[in-house]
Amino acid sequence: MPVPAAVERVREHAGPDATIAHAPGSVELLGETCAATGGMLLATALPESVAVALEPNDTGELIVASTRIGDETPLPMPDAIPAGYPAEVTAVAAAVVALQHTMHLIPRTGAGVTVRWASTIPVGRGLGELAALQSAVALAANARWGDRDDVPTRARLAAALHETSADHYGDHWPLHPYTAALRSQPDSVLTCNHSDEAVTQTPRPDNLALMVAYSPDITGASPQVERHEFFAEACSAFGVPTLHGLPEAETRVIDWVRARREVQPDGDAPTVGRATKWLDDASGCSDRARAVSAHLRHGDAAAAMAGVAHDVSVRDTAPAADSPLGRLVASLEDRDVVARCCPARGAAVVVWAHADDADDVEAAIRRDGGSVLRVTGTDAGDAVDSPF
């Protein structure tokens, strides 16, 4: 695999004793993003990545430096995630908290840590840039201070990074970007089972092309968080990690919602109708992800695309026709493609196409002023140039 461009950028600013690592961005392809439902999710790594150069310092501080704008932000070595810093600084601090206090990977010696970073992942598109940054920090720390680099270690790193970040950002913060960044196999689609955290890797069929398209001047809104909070509250109320582990989950959760509304009509519980829709939507979407995963295993691109198209229709996840993204994909209406919005609606779309049509599809999007990332040459992150 060629050295990622982000590695070359950060290497220019790294000290001779720095440990350099990179991790890819990622995108959700289909399925239920809320882990509390216990459903299925398809995701893939992207060919763009974040790279970091990590080394101890004698200041006793965490120093986060962007190679893009040349700034340095010093802060005390964090025991908890600090507020009031730029998003990337906060993400690095969260990773340090997870790696030092949960994984006990970064030594607690009183010395500080300097993290220089560079990224080629488009920002604000729902492409996992912050999770990739944190994953790169974890890979660099593990290369420097860890004793092994295997699948169980990477699974624990992903879980620790996610748990620490979710405590800060909220229950809507997803696990799959960490899984994709740390555990992807080359050119594979990951099927993530939220009920038991199992991950199945399926090589992307040669007859299928995946690409991410976006308008250069438009970024999307944050993903919906209300339903994620509802699912998390339901799991807490019934004492289960996911609703998959709750017998007759839909009936019991709806009865719980109805009882809450009877006791507190003006409370924050959703209506019974809305809760039912959320539960049905999560279940159906998970089932379709499972089916599409099977089609991918069999190399049946047409059936996989039909499954995605059905999900787009049922969940209304195509871009609005009068939106920048809608206008980008309008020129593809006469082609056999499926365009589906990323979780941060309005930020980007994932385009599923037949491999033979991929060049024409990409050219059509670019002619209308869009940017395109072809999902090819993907892999998990790794450490490079470690002095240890």
mmCIF file of C-alpha atoms in Angstrom:
data_model
loop_
_atom_site.group_PDB
_atom_site.id
_atom_site.type_symbol
_atom_site.label_atom_id
_atom_site.label_comp_id
_atom_site.label_asym_id
_atom_site.label_seq_id
_atom_site.Cartn_x
_atom_site.Cartn_y
_atom_site.Cartn_z
ATOM 1 C CA MET A 1 0.000 0.000 0.000
ATOM 2 C CA PRO A 2 1.337 3.486 -0.809
ATOM 3 C CA VAL A 3 2.143 5.821 2.068
ATOM 4 C CA PRO A 4 -0.890 8.068 2.719
ATOM 5 C CA ALA A 5 -0.498 11.742 1.842
ATOM 6 C CA ALA A 6 -1.295 12.690 5.445
ATOM 7 C CA VAL A 7 1.761 10.714 6.592
ATOM 8 C CA GLU A 8 4.010 12.632 4.220
ATOM 9 C CA ARG A 9 2.621 15.909 5.568
ATOM 10 C CA VAL A 10 3.104 15.077 9.223
ATOM 11 C CA ARG A 11 6.508 13.530 8.595
ATOM 12 C CA GLU A 12 7.807 16.959 7.516
ATOM 13 C CA HIS A 13 7.090 18.340 11.002
ATOM 14 C CA ALA A 14 7.946 15.291 13.136
ATOM 15 C CA GLY A 15 10.945 15.075 15.404
ATOM 16 C CA PRO A 16 13.507 12.285 14.946
ATOM 17 C CA ASP A 17 12.091 10.280 17.856
ATOM 18 C CA ALA A 18 8.415 10.651 16.922
ATOM 19 C CA THR A 19 6.145 7.681 16.373
ATOM 20 C CA ILE A 20 3.990 8.192 13.286
ATOM 21 C CA ALA A 21 0.691 6.453 12.642
ATOM 22 C CA HIS A 22 -2.299 6.958 10.368
ATOM 23 C CA ALA A 23 -5.952 5.898 10.391
ATOM 24 C CA PRO A 24 -8.592 6.180 7.669
ATOM 25 C CA GLY A 25 -11.878 8.002 7.568
ATOM 26 C CA SER A 26 -15.010 5.920 7.201
ATOM 27 C CA VAL A 27 -18.597 6.077 6.063
ATOM 28 C CA GLU A 28 -21.770 4.244 7.011
ATOM 29 C CA LEU A 29 -23.241 2.400 4.037
ATOM 30 C CA LEU A 30 -26.475 0.994 5.417
ATOM 31 C CA GLY A 31 -28.032 -0.032 8.699
ATOM 32 C CA GLU A 32 -28.788 1.138 12.195
ATOM 33 C CA THR A 33 -26.207 3.555 13.542
ATOM 34 C CA CYS A 34 -27.524 3.475 17.111
ATOM 35 C CA ALA A 35 -25.703 0.691 18.957
ATOM 36 C CA ALA A 36 -28.387 0.549 21.670
ATOM 37 C CA THR A 37 -30.832 -1.159 19.277
ATOM 38 C CA GLY A 38 -28.475 -4.094 18.827
ATOM 39 C CA GLY A 39 -28.946 -3.925 15.052
ATOM 40 C CA MET A 40 -26.720 -4.441 12.028
ATOM 41 C CA LEU A 41 -24.640 -1.822 10.232
ATOM 42 C CA LEU A 42 -22.566 -1.814 7.052
ATOM 43 C CA ALA A 43 -19.575 0.538 6.919
ATOM 44 C CA THR A 44 -16.329 0.928 5.037
ATOM 45 C CA ALA A 45 -13.019 2.647 5.493
ATOM 46 C CA LEU A 46 -12.104 5.437 3.075
ATOM 47 C CA PRO A 47 -8.889 6.052 1.135
ATOM 48 C CA GLU A 48 -8.346 9.392 2.938
ATOM 49 C CA SER A 49 -6.768 9.465 6.392
ATOM 50 C CA VAL A 50 -5.416 11.327 9.392
ATOM 51 C CA ALA A 51 -1.777 10.946 10.411
ATOM 52 C CA VAL A 52 -0.163 11.870 13.722
ATOM 53 C CA ALA A 53 3.378 12.156 15.018
ATOM 54 C CA LEU A 54 3.488 11.437 18.743
ATOM 55 C CA GLU A 55 6.398 11.958 21.106
ATOM 56 C CA PRO A 56 6.901 12.717 24.804
ATOM 57 C CA ASN A 57 7.872 16.221 25.891
ATOM 58 C CA ASP A 58 9.340 17.618 29.099
ATOM 59 C CA THR A 59 6.715 20.332 29.609
ATOM 60 C CA GLY A 60 4.243 18.068 31.391
ATOM 61 C CA GLU A 61 1.567 19.261 28.950
ATOM 62 C CA LEU A 62 -0.436 17.849 26.101
ATOM 63 C CA ILE A 63 0.548 19.856 23.033
ATOM 64 C CA VAL A 64 -1.660 19.457 19.970
ATOM 65 C CA ALA A 65 -0.233 20.910 16.768
ATOM 66 C CA SER A 66 -1.927 21.159 13.378
ATOM 67 C CA THR A 67 0.428 20.921 10.426
ATOM 68 C CA ARG A 68 -2.278 22.498 8.261
ATOM 69 C CA ILE A 69 -2.358 25.894 9.938
ATOM 70 C CA GLY A 70 0.845 25.677 11.974
ATOM 71 C CA ASP A 71 -0.699 26.399 15.365
ATOM 72 C CA GLU A 72 0.072 24.709 18.688
ATOM 73 C CA THR A 73 -2.394 24.346 21.539
ATOM 74 C CA PRO A 74 -0.908 23.458 24.950
ATOM 75 C CA LEU A 75 -3.098 22.228 27.796
ATOM 76 C CA PRO A 76 -2.502 20.310 31.015
ATOM 77 C CA MET A 77 -2.343 16.533 30.596
ATOM 78 C CA PRO A 78 -6.071 15.804 30.925
ATOM 79 C CA ASP A 79 -7.746 13.625 33.520
ATOM 80 C CA ALA A 80 -11.083 14.368 31.829
ATOM 81 C CA ILE A 81 -12.088 15.771 28.470
ATOM 82 C CA PRO A 82 -11.649 19.559 28.615
ATOM 83 C CA ALA A 83 -14.170 22.034 27.230
ATOM 84 C CA GLY A 84 -13.592 25.168 25.203
ATOM 85 C CA TYR A 85 -11.015 23.891 22.722
ATOM 86 C CA PRO A 86 -11.250 23.365 18.948
ATOM 87 C CA ALA A 87 -12.827 20.072 17.873
ATOM 88 C CA GLU A 88 -9.542 18.414 16.919
ATOM 89 C CA VAL A 89 -7.834 19.398 20.183
ATOM 90 C CA THR A 90 -10.792 18.055 22.161
ATOM 91 C CA ALA A 91 -10.679 14.804 20.164
ATOM 92 C CA VAL A 92 -6.963 14.319 20.858
ATOM 93 C CA ALA A 93 -7.490 15.078 24.551
ATOM 94 C CA ALA A 94 -10.306 12.504 24.670
ATOM 95 C CA ALA A 95 -8.005 9.919 23.077
ATOM 96 C CA VAL A 96 -5.272 10.676 25.637
ATOM 97 C CA VAL A 97 -7.766 10.270 28.489
ATOM 98 C CA ALA A 98 -8.894 6.903 27.103
ATOM 99 C CA LEU A 99 -5.351 5.677 26.472
ATOM 100 C CA GLN A 100 -3.886 6.855 29.769
ATOM 101 C CA HIS A 101 -6.707 6.267 32.240
ATOM 102 C CA THR A 102 -8.720 3.427 30.646
ATOM 103 C CA MET A 103 -6.137 1.476 28.644
ATOM 104 C CA HIS A 104 -3.164 2.507 30.862
ATOM 105 C CA LEU A 105 -1.146 2.708 27.656
ATOM 106 C CA ILE A 106 0.333 6.196 27.919
ATOM 107 C CA PRO A 107 2.629 6.232 30.986
ATOM 108 C CA ARG A 108 1.638 8.431 33.923
ATOM 109 C CA THR A 109 5.169 9.667 34.574
ATOM 110 C CA GLY A 110 4.576 13.406 34.757
ATOM 111 C CA ALA A 111 5.979 13.928 31.260
ATOM 112 C CA GLY A 112 3.862 15.482 28.563
ATOM 113 C CA VAL A 113 2.922 14.336 25.078
ATOM 114 C CA THR A 114 3.103 16.229 21.793
ATOM 115 C CA VAL A 115 0.724 15.215 19.009
ATOM 116 C CA ARG A 116 1.189 16.721 15.556
ATOM 117 C CA TRP A 117 -1.517 15.854 13.059
ATOM 118 C CA ALA A 118 -2.415 16.214 9.409
ATOM 119 C CA SER A 119 -5.548 15.126 7.553
ATOM 120 C CA THR A 120 -6.797 14.604 4.023
ATOM 121 C CA ILE A 121 -10.345 13.699 5.130
ATOM 122 C CA PRO A 122 -12.953 16.289 4.066
ATOM 123 C CA VAL A 123 -14.208 18.004 7.223
ATOM 124 C CA GLY A 124 -17.866 18.209 8.227
ATOM 125 C CA ARG A 125 -19.080 15.514 5.838
ATOM 126 C CA GLY A 126 -19.854 12.721 8.298
ATOM 127 C CA LEU A 127 -16.736 10.809 7.218
ATOM 128 C CA GLY A 128 -15.338 9.966 10.652
ATOM 129 C CA GLU A 129 -12.514 12.493 10.711
ATOM 130 C CA LEU A 130 -12.431 12.897 14.516
ATOM 131 C CA ALA A 131 -12.591 9.149 15.132
ATOM 132 C CA ALA A 132 -9.767 8.674 12.623
ATOM 133 C CA LEU A 133 -7.674 11.271 14.456
ATOM 134 C CA GLN A 134 -8.244 9.516 17.772
ATOM 135 C CA SER A 135 -7.523 6.125 16.223
ATOM 136 C CA ALA A 136 -4.234 7.378 14.786
ATOM 137 C CA VAL A 137 -3.229 8.632 18.251
ATOM 138 C CA ALA A 138 -4.091 5.205 19.669
ATOM 139 C CA LEU A 139 -2.041 3.368 17.039
ATOM 140 C CA ALA A 140 0.951 5.638 17.638
ATOM 141 C CA ALA A 141 0.706 5.213 21.417
ATOM 142 C CA ASN A 142 0.350 1.455 21.072
ATOM 143 C CA ALA A 143 3.377 1.271 18.775
ATOM 144 C CA ARG A 144 5.416 3.268 21.264
ATOM 145 C CA TRP A 145 4.306 1.811 24.589
ATOM 146 C CA GLY A 146 2.194 -1.264 23.866
ATOM 147 C CA ASP A 147 3.314 -4.874 23.854
ATOM 148 C CA ARG A 148 1.222 -6.214 20.956
ATOM 149 C CA ASP A 149 -0.811 -5.197 17.924
ATOM 150 C CA ASP A 150 -3.536 -7.719 17.149
ATOM 151 C CA VAL A 151 -7.286 -7.862 16.597
ATOM 152 C CA PRO A 152 -8.234 -8.096 20.310
ATOM 153 C CA THR A 153 -5.959 -5.140 21.127
ATOM 154 C CA ARG A 154 -7.463 -3.040 18.360
ATOM 155 C CA ALA A 155 -10.975 -3.985 19.452
ATOM 156 C CA ARG A 156 -10.168 -2.818 22.994
ATOM 157 C CA LEU A 157 -8.689 0.417 21.650
ATOM 158 C CA ALA A 158 -11.828 1.066 19.595
ATOM 159 C CA ALA A 159 -14.075 0.379 22.595
ATOM 160 C CA ALA A 160 -12.060 2.618 24.939
ATOM 161 C CA LEU A 161 -11.942 5.517 22.472
ATOM 162 C CA HIS A 162 -15.659 5.222 21.781
ATOM 163 C CA GLU A 163 -16.703 4.924 25.416
ATOM 164 C CA THR A 164 -14.697 7.968 26.468
ATOM 165 C CA SER A 165 -15.921 10.046 23.526
ATOM 166 C CA ALA A 166 -19.561 8.989 23.935
ATOM 167 C CA ASP A 167 -19.454 10.126 27.566
ATOM 168 C CA HIS A 168 -18.471 13.555 26.260
ATOM 169 C CA TYR A 169 -20.403 13.906 22.991
ATOM 170 C CA GLY A 170 -23.512 11.881 23.852
ATOM 171 C CA ASP A 171 -25.110 8.496 23.199
ATOM 172 C CA HIS A 172 -25.429 9.277 19.485
ATOM 173 C CA TRP A 173 -21.632 9.084 19.089
ATOM 174 C CA PRO A 174 -21.082 5.966 16.925
ATOM 175 C CA LEU A 175 -18.689 3.063 17.402
ATOM 176 C CA HIS A 176 -18.306 1.993 13.773
ATOM 177 C CA PRO A 177 -15.858 4.754 12.673
ATOM 178 C CA TYR A 178 -13.361 3.448 15.245
ATOM 179 C CA THR A 179 -13.961 -0.131 14.144
ATOM 180 C CA ALA A 180 -13.424 0.794 10.489
ATOM 181 C CA ALA A 181 -10.323 2.875 11.245
ATOM 182 C CA LEU A 182 -8.662 0.220 13.392
ATOM 183 C CA ARG A 183 -9.915 -3.123 12.087
ATOM 184 C CA SER A 184 -10.695 -2.861 8.377
ATOM 185 C CA GLN A 185 -9.267 -5.431 6.027
ATOM 186 C CA PRO A 186 -8.127 -4.338 2.552
ATOM 187 C CA ASP A 187 -10.975 -3.219 0.281
ATOM 188 C CA SER A 188 -13.643 -4.704 2.529
ATOM 189 C CA VAL A 189 -17.106 -3.818 3.770
ATOM 190 C CA LEU A 190 -17.586 -4.280 7.512
ATOM 191 C CA THR A 191 -20.791 -5.782 8.873
ATOM 192 C CA CYS A 192 -21.021 -4.614 12.484
ATOM 193 C CA ASN A 193 -23.406 -6.438 14.796
ATOM 194 C CA HIS A 194 -24.234 -4.094 17.656
ATOM 195 C CA SER A 195 -25.801 -6.884 19.734
ATOM 196 C CA ASP A 196 -22.476 -8.632 20.361
ATOM 197 C CA GLU A 197 -19.934 -6.234 18.763
ATOM 198 C CA ALA A 198 -18.967 -8.901 16.213
ATOM 199 C CA VAL A 199 -17.465 -7.630 12.961
ATOM 200 C CA THR A 200 -17.543 -9.543 9.677
ATOM 201 C CA GLN A 201 -15.293 -8.444 6.816
ATOM 202 C CA THR A 202 -16.563 -8.932 3.259
ATOM 203 C CA PRO A 203 -14.313 -8.135 0.289
ATOM 204 C CA ARG A 204 -15.972 -5.506 -1.881
ATOM 205 C CA PRO A 205 -17.133 -7.293 -5.061
ATOM 206 C CA ASP A 206 -15.171 -6.406 -8.194
ATOM 207 C CA ASN A 207 -18.407 -5.566 -9.996
ATOM 208 C CA LEU A 208 -19.421 -2.933 -7.431
ATOM 209 C CA ALA A 209 -18.153 0.638 -7.211
ATOM 210 C CA LEU A 210 -18.672 2.778 -4.124
ATOM 211 C CA MET A 211 -17.972 6.493 -4.016
ATOM 212 C CA VAL A 212 -18.688 9.446 -1.746
ATOM 213 C CA ALA A 213 -19.865 12.626 -3.450
ATOM 214 C CA TYR A 214 -20.270 16.061 -1.923
ATOM 215 C CA SER A 215 -20.613 19.706 -2.825
ATOM 216 C CA PRO A 216 -17.389 21.563 -1.959
ATOM 217 C CA ASP A 217 -19.187 24.554 -0.464
ATOM 218 C CA ILE A 218 -21.846 22.833 1.657
ATOM 219 C CA THR A 219 -21.460 20.920 4.914
ATOM 220 C CA GLY A 220 -24.208 18.992 6.601
ATOM 221 C CA ALA A 221 -26.058 19.172 9.877
ATOM 222 C CA SER A 222 -25.383 16.938 12.841
ATOM 223 C CA PRO A 223 -27.063 13.520 12.842
ATOM 224 C CA GLN A 224 -30.377 13.243 14.656
ATOM 225 C CA VAL A 225 -29.704 12.553 18.325
ATOM 226 C CA GLU A 226 -33.202 12.427 19.847
ATOM 227 C CA ARG A 227 -33.939 8.845 18.811
ATOM 228 C CA HIS A 228 -30.477 7.700 19.937
ATOM 229 C CA GLU A 229 -31.151 9.146 23.377
ATOM 230 C CA PHE A 230 -34.531 7.396 23.443
ATOM 231 C CA PHE A 231 -33.000 3.999 22.680
ATOM 232 C CA ALA A 232 -30.295 4.544 25.311
ATOM 233 C CA GLU A 233 -32.935 5.482 27.918
ATOM 234 C CA ALA A 234 -34.947 2.375 27.071
ATOM 235 C CA CYS A 235 -31.908 0.131 27.528
ATOM 236 C CA SER A 236 -31.177 1.780 30.870
ATOM 237 C CA ALA A 237 -34.778 1.391 32.016
ATOM 238 C CA PHE A 238 -34.783 -2.348 31.274
ATOM 239 C CA GLY A 239 -31.196 -2.981 32.377
ATOM 240 C CA VAL A 240 -29.955 -4.351 29.070
ATOM 241 C CA PRO A 241 -26.956 -3.247 26.975
ATOM 242 C CA THR A 242 -28.992 -3.339 23.753
ATOM 243 C CA LEU A 243 -32.638 -3.887 22.894
ATOM 244 C CA HIS A 244 -31.598 -7.035 21.050
ATOM 245 C CA GLY A 245 -31.182 -8.669 24.464
ATOM 246 C CA LEU A 246 -34.693 -7.731 25.642
ATOM 247 C CA PRO A 247 -37.394 -10.369 24.945
ATOM 248 C CA GLU A 248 -40.441 -8.915 23.161
ATOM 249 C CA ALA A 249 -38.551 -5.627 23.048
ATOM 250 C CA GLU A 250 -40.945 -3.627 20.896
ATOM 251 C CA THR A 251 -44.043 -4.481 22.938
ATOM 252 C CA ARG A 252 -42.339 -3.850 26.258
ATOM 253 C CA VAL A 253 -40.729 -0.582 25.166
ATOM 254 C CA ILE A 254 -44.024 0.745 23.787
ATOM 255 C CA ASP A 255 -45.782 -0.181 27.054
ATOM 256 C CA TRP A 256 -43.008 1.677 28.904
ATOM 257 C CA VAL A 257 -43.480 4.767 26.715
ATOM 258 C CA ARG A 258 -47.248 4.645 27.201
ATOM 259 C CA ALA A 259 -46.841 4.430 30.984
ATOM 260 C CA ARG A 260 -44.401 7.360 31.013
ATOM 261 C CA ARG A 261 -46.821 9.529 29.068
ATOM 262 C CA GLU A 262 -49.708 8.601 31.334
ATOM 263 C CA VAL A 263 -47.716 9.607 34.419
ATOM 264 C CA GLN A 264 -46.118 12.706 32.820
ATOM 265 C CA PRO A 265 -48.171 13.829 29.794
ATOM 266 C CA ASP A 266 -45.928 16.881 29.345
ATOM 267 C CA GLY A 267 -42.673 14.978 29.877
ATOM 268 C CA ASP A 268 -39.936 14.391 27.344
ATOM 269 C CA ALA A 269 -41.048 10.910 26.297
ATOM 270 C CA PRO A 270 -41.891 10.613 22.575
ATOM 271 C CA THR A 271 -45.432 9.859 21.494
ATOM 272 C CA VAL A 272 -46.350 6.198 21.185
ATOM 273 C CA GLY A 273 -46.647 6.615 17.434
ATOM 274 C CA ARG A 274 -43.220 8.171 17.109
ATOM 275 C CA ALA A 275 -41.575 5.557 19.317
ATOM 276 C CA THR A 276 -43.239 2.796 17.283
ATOM 277 C CA LYS A 277 -41.914 4.327 14.072
ATOM 278 C CA TRP A 278 -38.381 4.541 15.488
ATOM 279 C CA LEU A 279 -38.487 0.897 16.604
ATOM 280 C CA ASP A 280 -39.920 -0.335 13.303
ATOM 281 C CA ASP A 281 -37.454 1.776 11.349
ATOM 282 C CA ALA A 282 -34.450 0.451 13.287
ATOM 283 C CA SER A 283 -35.571 -3.161 12.947
ATOM 284 C CA GLY A 284 -36.305 -2.932 9.226
ATOM 285 C CA CYS A 285 -33.095 -1.069 8.441
ATOM 286 C CA SER A 286 -31.060 -3.654 10.346
ATOM 287 C CA ASP A 287 -32.735 -6.494 8.437
ATOM 288 C CA ARG A 288 -31.967 -4.834 5.105
ATOM 289 C CA ALA A 289 -28.327 -4.356 6.119
ATOM 290 C CA ARG A 290 -28.102 -8.059 6.918
ATOM 291 C CA ALA A 291 -29.557 -8.945 3.512
ATOM 292 C CA VAL A 292 -27.262 -6.575 1.606
ATOM 293 C CA SER A 293 -24.276 -8.012 3.476
ATOM 294 C CA ALA A 294 -25.229 -11.477 2.219
ATOM 295 C CA HIS A 295 -25.528 -10.187 -1.363
ATOM 296 C CA LEU A 296 -22.047 -8.671 -1.094
ATOM 297 C CA ARG A 297 -20.622 -11.977 0.153
ATOM 298 C CA HIS A 298 -22.055 -13.655 -2.936
ATOM 299 C CA GLY A 299 -20.718 -10.951 -5.250
ATOM 300 C CA ASP A 300 -24.214 -9.944 -6.360
ATOM 301 C CA ALA A 301 -23.851 -6.194 -6.849
ATOM 302 C CA ALA A 302 -27.265 -5.806 -8.518
ATOM 303 C CA ALA A 303 -29.099 -7.414 -5.583
ATOM 304 C CA ALA A 304 -27.084 -5.375 -3.077
ATOM 305 C CA MET A 305 -27.944 -2.148 -4.911
ATOM 306 C CA ALA A 306 -31.613 -3.131 -5.032
ATOM 307 C CA GLY A 307 -31.579 -3.637 -1.263
ATOM 308 C CA VAL A 308 -30.002 -0.231 -0.714
ATOM 309 C CA ALA A 309 -32.490 1.385 -3.109
ATOM 310 C CA HIS A 310 -35.371 -0.134 -1.117
ATOM 311 C CA ASP A 311 -33.921 1.226 2.109
ATOM 312 C CA VAL A 312 -33.540 4.687 0.543
ATOM 313 C CA SER A 313 -37.195 4.588 -0.494
ATOM 314 C CA VAL A 314 -38.497 3.358 2.865
ATOM 315 C CA ARG A 315 -36.390 5.693 4.997
ATOM 316 C CA ASP A 316 -36.421 8.675 2.624
ATOM 317 C CA THR A 317 -32.630 9.005 2.674
ATOM 318 C CA ALA A 318 -32.171 10.305 -0.869
ATOM 319 C CA PRO A 319 -31.023 13.943 -1.036
ATOM 320 C CA ALA A 320 -33.779 16.504 -1.564
ATOM 321 C CA ALA A 321 -34.103 17.389 -5.236
ATOM 322 C CA ASP A 322 -33.596 21.137 -4.636
ATOM 323 C CA SER A 323 -30.556 20.684 -2.370
ATOM 324 C CA PRO A 324 -26.928 20.979 -3.547
ATOM 325 C CA LEU A 325 -26.537 17.220 -3.197
ATOM 326 C CA GLY A 326 -29.815 16.593 -4.965
ATOM 327 C CA ARG A 327 -28.667 18.671 -7.905
ATOM 328 C CA LEU A 328 -25.369 16.765 -7.978
ATOM 329 C CA VAL A 329 -27.056 13.391 -8.312
ATOM 330 C CA ALA A 330 -29.837 14.607 -10.606
ATOM 331 C CA SER A 331 -27.644 13.952 -13.623
ATOM 332 C CA LEU A 332 -27.438 10.303 -12.587
ATOM 333 C CA GLU A 333 -31.168 9.620 -12.852
ATOM 334 C CA ASP A 334 -30.783 7.830 -16.193
ATOM 335 C CA ARG A 335 -28.052 5.568 -14.796
ATOM 336 C CA ASP A 336 -28.320 2.422 -12.713
ATOM 337 C CA VAL A 337 -27.033 3.916 -9.466
ATOM 338 C CA VAL A 338 -28.256 4.407 -5.906
ATOM 339 C CA ALA A 339 -27.463 7.596 -3.968
ATOM 340 C CA ARG A 340 -27.942 7.599 -0.193
ATOM 341 C CA CYS A 341 -27.299 10.440 2.250
ATOM 342 C CA CYS A 342 -24.627 10.026 4.892
ATOM 343 C CA PRO A 343 -25.799 10.225 8.531
ATOM 344 C CA ALA A 344 -25.039 13.973 8.681
ATOM 345 C CA ARG A 345 -27.735 14.814 6.163
ATOM 346 C CA GLY A 346 -26.740 17.343 3.555
ATOM 347 C CA ALA A 347 -23.040 16.638 3.987
ATOM 348 C CA ALA A 348 -22.404 13.900 1.444
ATOM 349 C CA VAL A 349 -23.977 10.987 -0.370
ATOM 350 C CA VAL A 350 -22.726 7.461 -0.887
ATOM 351 C CA VAL A 351 -23.195 6.399 -4.495
ATOM 352 C CA TRP A 352 -23.518 2.697 -5.318
ATOM 353 C CA ALA A 353 -22.806 1.904 -8.972
ATOM 354 C CA HIS A 354 -21.788 -0.948 -11.227
ATOM 355 C CA ALA A 355 -18.025 -1.044 -11.668
ATOM 356 C CA ASP A 356 -18.317 -0.724 -15.456
ATOM 357 C CA ASP A 357 -20.192 2.572 -15.028
ATOM 358 C CA ALA A 358 -17.996 4.054 -12.301
ATOM 359 C CA ASP A 359 -15.858 6.327 -14.496
ATOM 360 C CA ASP A 360 -18.917 7.805 -16.228
ATOM 361 C CA VAL A 361 -20.726 8.309 -12.910
ATOM 362 C CA GLU A 362 -17.748 10.087 -11.388
ATOM 363 C CA ALA A 363 -17.304 12.268 -14.473
ATOM 364 C CA ALA A 364 -20.977 13.283 -14.393
ATOM 365 C CA ILE A 365 -20.758 14.354 -10.739
ATOM 366 C CA ARG A 366 -17.580 16.324 -11.358
ATOM 367 C CA ARG A 367 -19.099 18.062 -14.385
ATOM 368 C CA ASP A 368 -21.810 19.398 -12.070
ATOM 369 C CA GLY A 369 -19.194 20.791 -9.669
ATOM 370 C CA GLY A 370 -19.133 17.951 -7.152
ATOM 371 C CA SER A 371 -16.197 16.288 -5.464
ATOM 372 C CA VAL A 372 -15.851 12.502 -5.466
ATOM 373 C CA LEU A 373 -13.955 10.008 -3.324
ATOM 374 C CA ARG A 374 -13.696 6.559 -4.892
ATOM 375 C CA VAL A 375 -13.821 3.910 -2.174
ATOM 376 C CA THR A 376 -10.886 1.807 -3.296
ATOM 377 C CA GLY A 377 -7.482 0.936 -1.917
ATOM 378 C CA THR A 378 -8.838 1.015 1.624
ATOM 379 C CA ASP A 379 -7.316 -0.598 4.713
ATOM 380 C CA ALA A 380 -7.045 -0.147 8.464
ATOM 381 C CA GLY A 381 -4.665 2.338 10.007
ATOM 382 C CA ASP A 382 -1.149 1.436 11.035
ATOM 383 C CA ALA A 383 2.018 2.773 12.600
ATOM 384 C CA VAL A 384 4.982 3.797 10.453
ATOM 385 C CA ASP A 385 8.468 5.118 11.129
ATOM 386 C CA SER A 386 8.375 4.116 14.778
ATOM 387 C CA PRO A 387 11.784 4.460 16.461
ATOM 388 C CA PHE A 388 10.889 1.511 18.741
#
